[in-house]
Coordinates of N, CA and C in Angstrom, one line a residue:
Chain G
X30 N 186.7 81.9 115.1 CA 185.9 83.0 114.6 C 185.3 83.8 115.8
X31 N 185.3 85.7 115.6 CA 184.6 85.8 116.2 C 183.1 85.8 116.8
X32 N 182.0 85.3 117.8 CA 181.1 85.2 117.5 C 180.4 86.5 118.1
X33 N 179.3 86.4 117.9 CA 178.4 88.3 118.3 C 177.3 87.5 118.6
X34 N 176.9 87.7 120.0 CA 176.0 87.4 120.6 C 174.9 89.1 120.9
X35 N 173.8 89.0 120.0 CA 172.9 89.8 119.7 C 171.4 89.8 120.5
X36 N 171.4 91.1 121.6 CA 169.8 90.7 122.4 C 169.5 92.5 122.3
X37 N 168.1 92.2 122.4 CA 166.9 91.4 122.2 C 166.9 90.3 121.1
X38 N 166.1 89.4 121.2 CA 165.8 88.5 119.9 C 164.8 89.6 119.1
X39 N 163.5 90.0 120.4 CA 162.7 91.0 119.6 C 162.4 92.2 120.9
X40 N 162.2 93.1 119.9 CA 162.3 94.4 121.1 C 160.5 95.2 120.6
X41 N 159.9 95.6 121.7 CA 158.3 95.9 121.0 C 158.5 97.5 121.5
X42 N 158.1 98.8 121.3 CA 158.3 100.2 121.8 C 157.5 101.2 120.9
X43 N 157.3 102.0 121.6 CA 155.9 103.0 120.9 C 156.9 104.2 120.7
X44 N 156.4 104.9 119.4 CA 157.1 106.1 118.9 C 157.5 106.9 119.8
X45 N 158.2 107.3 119.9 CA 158.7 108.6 120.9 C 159.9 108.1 122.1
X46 N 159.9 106.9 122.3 CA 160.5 106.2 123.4 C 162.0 105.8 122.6
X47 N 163.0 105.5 124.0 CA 164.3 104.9 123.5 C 164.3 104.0 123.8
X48 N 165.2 103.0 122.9 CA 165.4 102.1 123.0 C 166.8 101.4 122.9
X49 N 166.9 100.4 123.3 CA 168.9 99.9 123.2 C 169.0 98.6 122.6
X50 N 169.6 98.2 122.4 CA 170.2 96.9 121.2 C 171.5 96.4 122.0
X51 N 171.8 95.4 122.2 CA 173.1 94.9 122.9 C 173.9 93.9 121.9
X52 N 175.1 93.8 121.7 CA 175.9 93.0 120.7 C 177.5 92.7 121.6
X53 N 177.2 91.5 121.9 CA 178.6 91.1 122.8 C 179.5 90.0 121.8
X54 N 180.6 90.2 121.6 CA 182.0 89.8 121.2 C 182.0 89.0 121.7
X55 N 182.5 87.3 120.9 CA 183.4 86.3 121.8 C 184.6 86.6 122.6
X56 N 185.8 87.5 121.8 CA 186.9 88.0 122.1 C 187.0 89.6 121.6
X57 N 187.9 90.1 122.1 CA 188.3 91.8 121.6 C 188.2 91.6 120.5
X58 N 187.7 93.3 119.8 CA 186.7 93.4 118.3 C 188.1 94.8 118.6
X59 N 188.8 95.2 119.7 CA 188.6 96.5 119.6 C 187.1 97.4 119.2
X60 N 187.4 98.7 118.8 CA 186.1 99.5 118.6 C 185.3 99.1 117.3
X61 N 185.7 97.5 116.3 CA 185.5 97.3 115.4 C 183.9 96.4 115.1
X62 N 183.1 97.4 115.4 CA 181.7 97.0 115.7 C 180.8 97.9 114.6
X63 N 179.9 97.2 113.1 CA 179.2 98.3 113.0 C 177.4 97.5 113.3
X64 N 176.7 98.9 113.0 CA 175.2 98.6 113.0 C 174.5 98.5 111.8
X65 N 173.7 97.6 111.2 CA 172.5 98.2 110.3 C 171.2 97.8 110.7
X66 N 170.1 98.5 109.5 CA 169.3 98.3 109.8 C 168.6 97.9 108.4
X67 N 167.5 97.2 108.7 CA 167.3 95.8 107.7 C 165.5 96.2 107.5
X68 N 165.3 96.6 106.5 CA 163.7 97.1 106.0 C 163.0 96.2 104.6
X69 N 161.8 95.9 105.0 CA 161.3 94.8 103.3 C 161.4 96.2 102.5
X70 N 161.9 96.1 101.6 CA 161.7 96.5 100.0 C 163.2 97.2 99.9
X71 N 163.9 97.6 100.8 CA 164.9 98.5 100.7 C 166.5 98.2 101.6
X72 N 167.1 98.5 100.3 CA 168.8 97.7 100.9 C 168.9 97.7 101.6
X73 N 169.7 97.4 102.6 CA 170.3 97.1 103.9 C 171.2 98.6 104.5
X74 N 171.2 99.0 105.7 CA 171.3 100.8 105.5 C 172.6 100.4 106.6
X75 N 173.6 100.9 106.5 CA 174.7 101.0 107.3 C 174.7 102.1 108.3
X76 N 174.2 102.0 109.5 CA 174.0 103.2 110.8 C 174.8 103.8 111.0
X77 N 176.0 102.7 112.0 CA 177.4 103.6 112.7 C 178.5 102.6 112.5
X78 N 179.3 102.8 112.6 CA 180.7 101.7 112.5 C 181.5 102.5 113.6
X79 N 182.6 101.9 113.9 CA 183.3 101.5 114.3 C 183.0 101.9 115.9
X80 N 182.3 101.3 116.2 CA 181.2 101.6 117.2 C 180.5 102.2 117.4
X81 N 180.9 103.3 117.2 CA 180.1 105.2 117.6 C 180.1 106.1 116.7
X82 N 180.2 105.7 115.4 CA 180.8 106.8 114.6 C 179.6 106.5 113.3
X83 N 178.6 107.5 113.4 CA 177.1 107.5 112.6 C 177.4 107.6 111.3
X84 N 177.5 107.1 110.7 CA 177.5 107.0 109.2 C 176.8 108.0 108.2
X85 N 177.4 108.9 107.5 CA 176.9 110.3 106.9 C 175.0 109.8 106.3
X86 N 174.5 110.7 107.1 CA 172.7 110.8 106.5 C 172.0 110.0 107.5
X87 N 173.2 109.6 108.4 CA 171.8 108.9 109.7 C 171.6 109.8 110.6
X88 N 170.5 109.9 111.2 CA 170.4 110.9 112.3 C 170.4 110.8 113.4
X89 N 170.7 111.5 113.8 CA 171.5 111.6 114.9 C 171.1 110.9 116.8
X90 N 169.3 110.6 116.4 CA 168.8 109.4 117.3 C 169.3 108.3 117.5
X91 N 170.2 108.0 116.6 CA 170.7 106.8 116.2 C 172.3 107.2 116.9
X92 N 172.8 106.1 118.0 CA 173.5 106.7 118.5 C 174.6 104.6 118.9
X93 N 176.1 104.8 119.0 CA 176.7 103.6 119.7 C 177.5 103.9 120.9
X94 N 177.7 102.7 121.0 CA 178.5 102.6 122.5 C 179.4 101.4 122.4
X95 N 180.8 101.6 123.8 CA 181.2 100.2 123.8 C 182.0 100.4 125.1
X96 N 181.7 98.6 125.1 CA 182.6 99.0 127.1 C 183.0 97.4 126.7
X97 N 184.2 97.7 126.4 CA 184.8 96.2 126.4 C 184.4 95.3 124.8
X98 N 184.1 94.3 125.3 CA 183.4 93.3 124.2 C 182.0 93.8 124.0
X99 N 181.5 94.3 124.7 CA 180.2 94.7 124.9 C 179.4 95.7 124.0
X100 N 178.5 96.1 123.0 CA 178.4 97.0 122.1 C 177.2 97.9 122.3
X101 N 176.1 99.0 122.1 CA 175.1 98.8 122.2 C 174.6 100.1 121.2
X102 N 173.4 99.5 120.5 CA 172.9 100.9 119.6 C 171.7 101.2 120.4
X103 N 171.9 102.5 120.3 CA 170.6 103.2 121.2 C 169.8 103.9 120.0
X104 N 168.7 103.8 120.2 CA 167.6 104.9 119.4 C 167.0 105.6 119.9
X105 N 167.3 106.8 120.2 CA 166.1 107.5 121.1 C 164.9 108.4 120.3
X106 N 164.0 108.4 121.2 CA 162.8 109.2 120.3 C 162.4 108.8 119.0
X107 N 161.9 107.1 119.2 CA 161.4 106.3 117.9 C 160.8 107.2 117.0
X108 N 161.0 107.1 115.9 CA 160.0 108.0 114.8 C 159.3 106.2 113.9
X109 N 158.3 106.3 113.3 CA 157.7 105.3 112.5 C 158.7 103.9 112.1
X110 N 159.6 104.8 111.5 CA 160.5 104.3 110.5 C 161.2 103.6 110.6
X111 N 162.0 103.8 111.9 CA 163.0 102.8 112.4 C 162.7 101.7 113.3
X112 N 161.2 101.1 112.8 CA 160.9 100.3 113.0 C 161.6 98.8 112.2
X113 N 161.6 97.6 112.2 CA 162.5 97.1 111.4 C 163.4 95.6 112.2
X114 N 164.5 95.5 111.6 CA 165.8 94.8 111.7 C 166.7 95.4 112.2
X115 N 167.6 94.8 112.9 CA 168.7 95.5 113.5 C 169.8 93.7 113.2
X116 N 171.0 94.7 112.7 CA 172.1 93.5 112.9 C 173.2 94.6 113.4
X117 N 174.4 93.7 114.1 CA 175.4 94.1 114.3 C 176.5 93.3 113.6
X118 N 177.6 93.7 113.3 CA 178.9 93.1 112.7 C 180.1 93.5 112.7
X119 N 180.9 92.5 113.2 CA 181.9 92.7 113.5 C 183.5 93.1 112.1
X120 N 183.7 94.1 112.1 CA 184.6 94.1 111.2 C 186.2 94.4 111.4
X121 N 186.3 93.7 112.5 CA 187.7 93.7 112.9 C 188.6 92.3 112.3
X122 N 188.2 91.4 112.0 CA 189.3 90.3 111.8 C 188.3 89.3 110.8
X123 N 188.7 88.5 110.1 CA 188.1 87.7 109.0 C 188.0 86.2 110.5
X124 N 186.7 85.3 109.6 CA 185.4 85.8 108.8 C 184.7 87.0 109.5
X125 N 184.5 88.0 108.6 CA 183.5 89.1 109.2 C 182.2 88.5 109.6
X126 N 181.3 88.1 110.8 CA 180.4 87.7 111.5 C 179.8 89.2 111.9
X127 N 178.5 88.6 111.5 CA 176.9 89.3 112.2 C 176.5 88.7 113.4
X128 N 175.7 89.4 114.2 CA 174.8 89.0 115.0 C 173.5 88.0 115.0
X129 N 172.6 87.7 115.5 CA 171.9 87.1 115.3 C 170.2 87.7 114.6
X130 N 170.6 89.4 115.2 CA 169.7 90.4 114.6 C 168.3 90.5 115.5
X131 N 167.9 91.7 115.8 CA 166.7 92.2 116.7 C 165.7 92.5 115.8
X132 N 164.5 92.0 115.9 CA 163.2 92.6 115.2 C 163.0 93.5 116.1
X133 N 162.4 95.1 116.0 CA 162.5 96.6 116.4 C 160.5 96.4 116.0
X134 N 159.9 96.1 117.0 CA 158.4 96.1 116.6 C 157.3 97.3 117.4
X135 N 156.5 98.0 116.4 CA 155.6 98.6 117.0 C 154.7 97.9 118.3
X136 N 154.9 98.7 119.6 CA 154.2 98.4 120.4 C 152.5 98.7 120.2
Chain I
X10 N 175.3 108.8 92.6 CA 175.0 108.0 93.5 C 175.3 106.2 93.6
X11 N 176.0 106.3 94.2 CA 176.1 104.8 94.7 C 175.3 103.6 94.0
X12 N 175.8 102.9 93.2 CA 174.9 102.3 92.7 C 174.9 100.5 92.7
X13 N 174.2 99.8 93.0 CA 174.5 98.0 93.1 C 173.3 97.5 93.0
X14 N 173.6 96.5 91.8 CA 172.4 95.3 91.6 C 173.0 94.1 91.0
X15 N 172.4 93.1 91.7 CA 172.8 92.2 91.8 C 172.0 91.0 90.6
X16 N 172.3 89.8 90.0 CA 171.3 89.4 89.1 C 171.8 88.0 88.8
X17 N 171.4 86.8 88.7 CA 171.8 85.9 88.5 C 171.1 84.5 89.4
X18 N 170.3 85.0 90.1 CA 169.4 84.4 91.2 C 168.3 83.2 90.4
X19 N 168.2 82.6 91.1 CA 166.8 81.6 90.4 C 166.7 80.3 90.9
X20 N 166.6 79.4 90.4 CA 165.7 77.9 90.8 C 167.3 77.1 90.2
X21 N 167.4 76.1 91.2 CA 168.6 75.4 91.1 C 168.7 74.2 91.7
X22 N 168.7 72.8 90.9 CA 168.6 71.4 91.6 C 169.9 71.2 92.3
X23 N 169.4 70.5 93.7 CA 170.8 70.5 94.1 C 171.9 69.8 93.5
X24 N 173.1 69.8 93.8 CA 174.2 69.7 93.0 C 174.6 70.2 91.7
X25 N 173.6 71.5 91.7 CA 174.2 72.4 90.3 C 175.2 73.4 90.7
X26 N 175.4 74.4 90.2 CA 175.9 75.4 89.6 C 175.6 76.8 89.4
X27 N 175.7 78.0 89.8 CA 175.4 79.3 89.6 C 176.2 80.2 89.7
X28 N 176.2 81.1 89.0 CA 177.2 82.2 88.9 C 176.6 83.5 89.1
X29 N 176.1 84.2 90.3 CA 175.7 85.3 90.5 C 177.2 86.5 90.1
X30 N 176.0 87.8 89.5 CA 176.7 88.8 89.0 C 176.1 90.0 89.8
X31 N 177.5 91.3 90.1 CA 177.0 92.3 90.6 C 177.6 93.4 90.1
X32 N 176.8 94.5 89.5 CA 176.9 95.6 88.5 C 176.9 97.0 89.6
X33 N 178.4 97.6 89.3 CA 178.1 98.5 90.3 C 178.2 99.8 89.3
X34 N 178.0 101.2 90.2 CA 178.4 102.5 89.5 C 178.2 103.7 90.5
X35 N 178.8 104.6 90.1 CA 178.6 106.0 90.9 C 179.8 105.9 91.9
X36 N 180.9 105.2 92.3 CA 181.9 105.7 92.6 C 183.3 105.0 91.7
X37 N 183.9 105.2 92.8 CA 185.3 104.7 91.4 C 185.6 103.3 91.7
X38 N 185.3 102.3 91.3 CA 185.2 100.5 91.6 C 186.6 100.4 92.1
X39 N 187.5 100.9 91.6 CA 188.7 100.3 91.7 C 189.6 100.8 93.2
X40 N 189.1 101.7 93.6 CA 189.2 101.9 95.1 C 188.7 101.4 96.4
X41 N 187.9 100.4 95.9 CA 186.8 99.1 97.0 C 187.2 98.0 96.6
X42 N 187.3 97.1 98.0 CA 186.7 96.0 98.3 C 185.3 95.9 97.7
X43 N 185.2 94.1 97.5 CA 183.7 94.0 97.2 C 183.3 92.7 97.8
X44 N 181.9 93.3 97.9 CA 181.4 91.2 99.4 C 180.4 90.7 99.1
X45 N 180.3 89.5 99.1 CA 179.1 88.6 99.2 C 178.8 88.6 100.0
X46 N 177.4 88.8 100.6 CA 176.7 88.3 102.0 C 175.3 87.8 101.8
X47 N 175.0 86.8 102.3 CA 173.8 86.0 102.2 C 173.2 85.9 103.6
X48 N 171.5 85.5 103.1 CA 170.1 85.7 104.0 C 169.8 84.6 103.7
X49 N 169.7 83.3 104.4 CA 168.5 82.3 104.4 C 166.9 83.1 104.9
X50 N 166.0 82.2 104.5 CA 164.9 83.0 104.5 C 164.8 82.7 106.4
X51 N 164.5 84.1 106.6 CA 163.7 83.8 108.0 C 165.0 84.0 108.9
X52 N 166.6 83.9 108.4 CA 167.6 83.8 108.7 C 168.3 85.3 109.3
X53 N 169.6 84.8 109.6 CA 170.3 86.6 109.8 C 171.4 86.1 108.7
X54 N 172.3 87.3 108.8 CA 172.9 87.7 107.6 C 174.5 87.2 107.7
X55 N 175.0 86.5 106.5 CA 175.9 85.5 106.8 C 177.2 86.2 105.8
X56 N 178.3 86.4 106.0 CA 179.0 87.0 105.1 C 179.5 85.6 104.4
X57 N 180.0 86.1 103.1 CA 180.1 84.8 102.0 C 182.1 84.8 101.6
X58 N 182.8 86.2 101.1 CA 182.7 86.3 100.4 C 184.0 87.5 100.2
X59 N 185.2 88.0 100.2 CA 185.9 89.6 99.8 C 186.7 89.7 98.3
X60 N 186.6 90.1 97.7 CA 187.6 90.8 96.7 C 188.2 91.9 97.1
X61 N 189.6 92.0 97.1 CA 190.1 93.3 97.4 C 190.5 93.5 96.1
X62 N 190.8 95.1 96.0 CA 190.6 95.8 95.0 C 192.2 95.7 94.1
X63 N 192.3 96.0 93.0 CA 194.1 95.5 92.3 C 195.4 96.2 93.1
X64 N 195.2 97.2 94.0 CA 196.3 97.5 95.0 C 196.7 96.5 95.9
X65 N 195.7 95.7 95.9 CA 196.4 94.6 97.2 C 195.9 93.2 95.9
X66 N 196.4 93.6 94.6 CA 196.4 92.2 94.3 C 195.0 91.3 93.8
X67 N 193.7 92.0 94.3 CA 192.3 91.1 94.5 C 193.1 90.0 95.3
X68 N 193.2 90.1 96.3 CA 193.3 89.0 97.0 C 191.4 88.6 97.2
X69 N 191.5 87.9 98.0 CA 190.4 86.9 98.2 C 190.0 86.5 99.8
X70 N 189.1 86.9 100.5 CA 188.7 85.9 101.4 C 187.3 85.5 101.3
X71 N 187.1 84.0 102.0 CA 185.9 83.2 102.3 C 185.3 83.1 103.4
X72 N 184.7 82.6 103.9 CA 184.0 82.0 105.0 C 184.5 80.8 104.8
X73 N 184.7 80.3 105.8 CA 185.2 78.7 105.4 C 184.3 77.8 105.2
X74 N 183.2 77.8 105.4 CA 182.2 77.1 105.6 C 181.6 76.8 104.1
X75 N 182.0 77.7 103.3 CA 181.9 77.5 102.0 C 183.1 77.6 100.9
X76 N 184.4 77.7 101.2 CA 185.8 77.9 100.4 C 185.6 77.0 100.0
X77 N 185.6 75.7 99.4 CA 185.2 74.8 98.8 C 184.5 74.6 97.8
X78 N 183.5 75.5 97.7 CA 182.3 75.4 96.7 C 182.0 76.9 96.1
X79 N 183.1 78.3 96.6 CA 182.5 79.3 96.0 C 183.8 80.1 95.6
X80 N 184.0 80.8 94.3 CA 185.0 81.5 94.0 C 184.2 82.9 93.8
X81 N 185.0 84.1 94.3 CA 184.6 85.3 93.8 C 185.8 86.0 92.8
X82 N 185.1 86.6 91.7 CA 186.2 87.6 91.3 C 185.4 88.8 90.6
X83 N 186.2 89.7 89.9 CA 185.7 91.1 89.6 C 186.2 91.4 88.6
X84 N 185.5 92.2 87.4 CA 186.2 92.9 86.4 C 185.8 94.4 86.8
X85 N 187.8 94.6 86.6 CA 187.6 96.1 87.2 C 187.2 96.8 86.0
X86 N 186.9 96.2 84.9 CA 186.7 97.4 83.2 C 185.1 97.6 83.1
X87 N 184.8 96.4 84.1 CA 183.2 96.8 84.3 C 182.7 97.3 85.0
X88 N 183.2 97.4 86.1 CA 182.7 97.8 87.6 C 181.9 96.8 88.4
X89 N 182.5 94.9 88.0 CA 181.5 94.3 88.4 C 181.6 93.3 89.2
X90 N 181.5 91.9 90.1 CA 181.9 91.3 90.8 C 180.9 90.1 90.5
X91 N 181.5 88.7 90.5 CA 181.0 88.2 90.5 C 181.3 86.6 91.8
X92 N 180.3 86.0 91.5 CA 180.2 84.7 92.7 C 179.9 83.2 91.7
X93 N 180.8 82.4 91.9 CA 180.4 81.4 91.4 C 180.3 80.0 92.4
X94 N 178.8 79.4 92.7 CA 178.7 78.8 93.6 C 178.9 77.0 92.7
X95 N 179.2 76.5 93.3 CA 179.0 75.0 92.6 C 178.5 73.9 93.6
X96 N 178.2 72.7 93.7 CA 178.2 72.2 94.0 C 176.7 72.2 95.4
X97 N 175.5 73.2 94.6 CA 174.9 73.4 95.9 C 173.9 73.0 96.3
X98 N 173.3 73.1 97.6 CA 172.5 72.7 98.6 C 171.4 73.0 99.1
X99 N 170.3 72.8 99.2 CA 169.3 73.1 100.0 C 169.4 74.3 100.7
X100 N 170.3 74.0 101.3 CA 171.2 75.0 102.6 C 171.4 76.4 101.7
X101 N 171.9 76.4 100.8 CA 172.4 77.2 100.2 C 171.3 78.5 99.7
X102 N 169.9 78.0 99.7 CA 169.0 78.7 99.3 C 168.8 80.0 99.9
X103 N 169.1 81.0 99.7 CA 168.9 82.5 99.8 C 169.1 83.5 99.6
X104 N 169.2 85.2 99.7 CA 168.9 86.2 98.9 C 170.8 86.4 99.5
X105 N 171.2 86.8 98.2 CA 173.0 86.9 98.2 C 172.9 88.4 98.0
X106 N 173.4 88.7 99.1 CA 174.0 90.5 98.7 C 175.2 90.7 98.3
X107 N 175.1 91.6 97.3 CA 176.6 92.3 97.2 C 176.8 93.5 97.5
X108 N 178.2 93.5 98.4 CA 178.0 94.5 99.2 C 179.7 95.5 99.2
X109 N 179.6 96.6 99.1 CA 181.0 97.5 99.2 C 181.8 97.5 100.9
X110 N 182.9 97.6 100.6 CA 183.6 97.8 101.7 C 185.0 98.8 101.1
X111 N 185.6 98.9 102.6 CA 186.9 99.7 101.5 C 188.3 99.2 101.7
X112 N 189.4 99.5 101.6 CA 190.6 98.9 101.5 C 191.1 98.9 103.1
X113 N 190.4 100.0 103.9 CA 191.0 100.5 105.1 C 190.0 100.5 106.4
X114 N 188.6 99.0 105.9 CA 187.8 99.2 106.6 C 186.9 97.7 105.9
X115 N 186.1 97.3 106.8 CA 185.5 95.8 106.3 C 183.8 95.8 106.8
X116 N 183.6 97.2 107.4 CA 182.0 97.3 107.6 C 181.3 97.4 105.8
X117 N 180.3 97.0 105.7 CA 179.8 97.6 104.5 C 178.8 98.3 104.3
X118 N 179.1 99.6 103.6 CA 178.5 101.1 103.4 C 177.9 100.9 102.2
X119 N 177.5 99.7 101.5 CA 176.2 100.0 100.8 C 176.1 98.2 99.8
X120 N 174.6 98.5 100.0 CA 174.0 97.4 99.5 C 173.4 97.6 98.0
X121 N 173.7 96.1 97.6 CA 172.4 96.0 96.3 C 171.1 95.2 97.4
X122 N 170.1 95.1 96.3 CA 168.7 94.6 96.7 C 169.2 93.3 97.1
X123 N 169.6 92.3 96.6 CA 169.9 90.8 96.4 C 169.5 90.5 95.5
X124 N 169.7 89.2 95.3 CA 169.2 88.3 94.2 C 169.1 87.1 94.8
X125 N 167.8 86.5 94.9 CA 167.4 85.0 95.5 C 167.6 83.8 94.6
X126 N 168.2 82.7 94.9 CA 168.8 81.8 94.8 C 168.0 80.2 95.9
X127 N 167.5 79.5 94.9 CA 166.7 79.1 95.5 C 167.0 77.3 95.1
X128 N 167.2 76.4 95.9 CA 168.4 75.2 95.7 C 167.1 73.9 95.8
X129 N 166.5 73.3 94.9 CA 164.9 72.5 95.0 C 165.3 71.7 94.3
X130 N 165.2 70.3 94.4 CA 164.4 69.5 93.2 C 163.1 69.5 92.9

């Protein structure tokens, strides 16, 4: 299986600032990496997939990357909202495996 | 619009039985994959669970960690998917998503709320 090693465990940052999320591969995912983001009361929101590629209605602060096994979601210019959960998951090869997931906390 | 809810959640001694159900609408069902993924509380998010759609057959994948104890299948006349867990655990207790994917792709682009499942004597 592949595993997804996910850091920060928890990440703290004041509105306006960027921030980055890191998600590293046991083995090659290829570019088969997506993001969500995880809020109380409201489904689970799909960011970017297949590494870099922002998923229709997210904006465009919301940004990926990849260098190897290596993954990372950037947010820049925190607004309230994307305050939250963060998971990553791998959707390249069965079992599809998540990360371990970052709490995104008001500084 | 995209639609999924999930229903069949509740209070369950261990070594019972549950059959969660998931009710979709707003696109064409029979063009998707469909997934179980589950939340222990406090936990991250654990995929369960694939139906692929009647072009490839509804084939089936699991997690292995639970092939044993969980069947999924779908009626494509409903738009609906369901999970049948048996045999369960303590362990087992938590909010089950069902979730869309597509034939040509295994991220998932949309969620129901869950339904909590909760494994107590």
């Amino acid at each position: 299986d592949v595993q997804m090693t996910q850091s920060p465990y928890n990440l703290a940052a004041s509105p306006g600032e960027s921030v980055s999320i890191n998600c590293k591969a046991s083995k090659s995912i290829s570019k088969y990496l997506a993001w969500y983001q995880q809020k109380p009361g409201k489904a689970n929101k799909l960011l970017i997939y297949d590494g870099s590629t922002l998923q229709s209605g997210i904006p465009s602060r919301f940004s990926g990357s990849r260098s190897g096994t290596d993954f990372t979601l950037t947010i820049r210019s925190l607004e309230p909202e994307d305050f939250g959960l963060y998971y990553c998951q791998q959707h390249n090869e069965y079992p599809l495996t998540f990360g371990s997931g970052t709490k995104l906390e008001i500084k | 619009e995209v639609q999924i809810l999930e229903t069949g959640g509740g209070l369950v001694k261990p070594g019972g039985s549950l059959r969660l159900s998931c009710a979709t609408s707003g696109f064409n069902f029979n063009d998707y994959f469909m997934n179980w993924v589950r939340q222990a509380p406090g936990k991250g998010l654990e995929w369960v669970a694939q139906i692929r759609n009647k072009y490839y057959d509804h084939g089936t994948h699991y997690a292995e960690s639970l092939e044993d104890r969980v069947t999924i299948s779908r009626d494509d006349s409903t738009s609906s998917i369901y999970l049948q867990v048996s045999s369960l655990r303590p362990e087992d207790t938590a909010i089950y998503y069902c979730t869309r994917s597509g034939s040509y792709y295994w991220y998932f682009d949309f969620w129901g709320p869950g339904t909590m499942v909760t494994v107590s004597s």
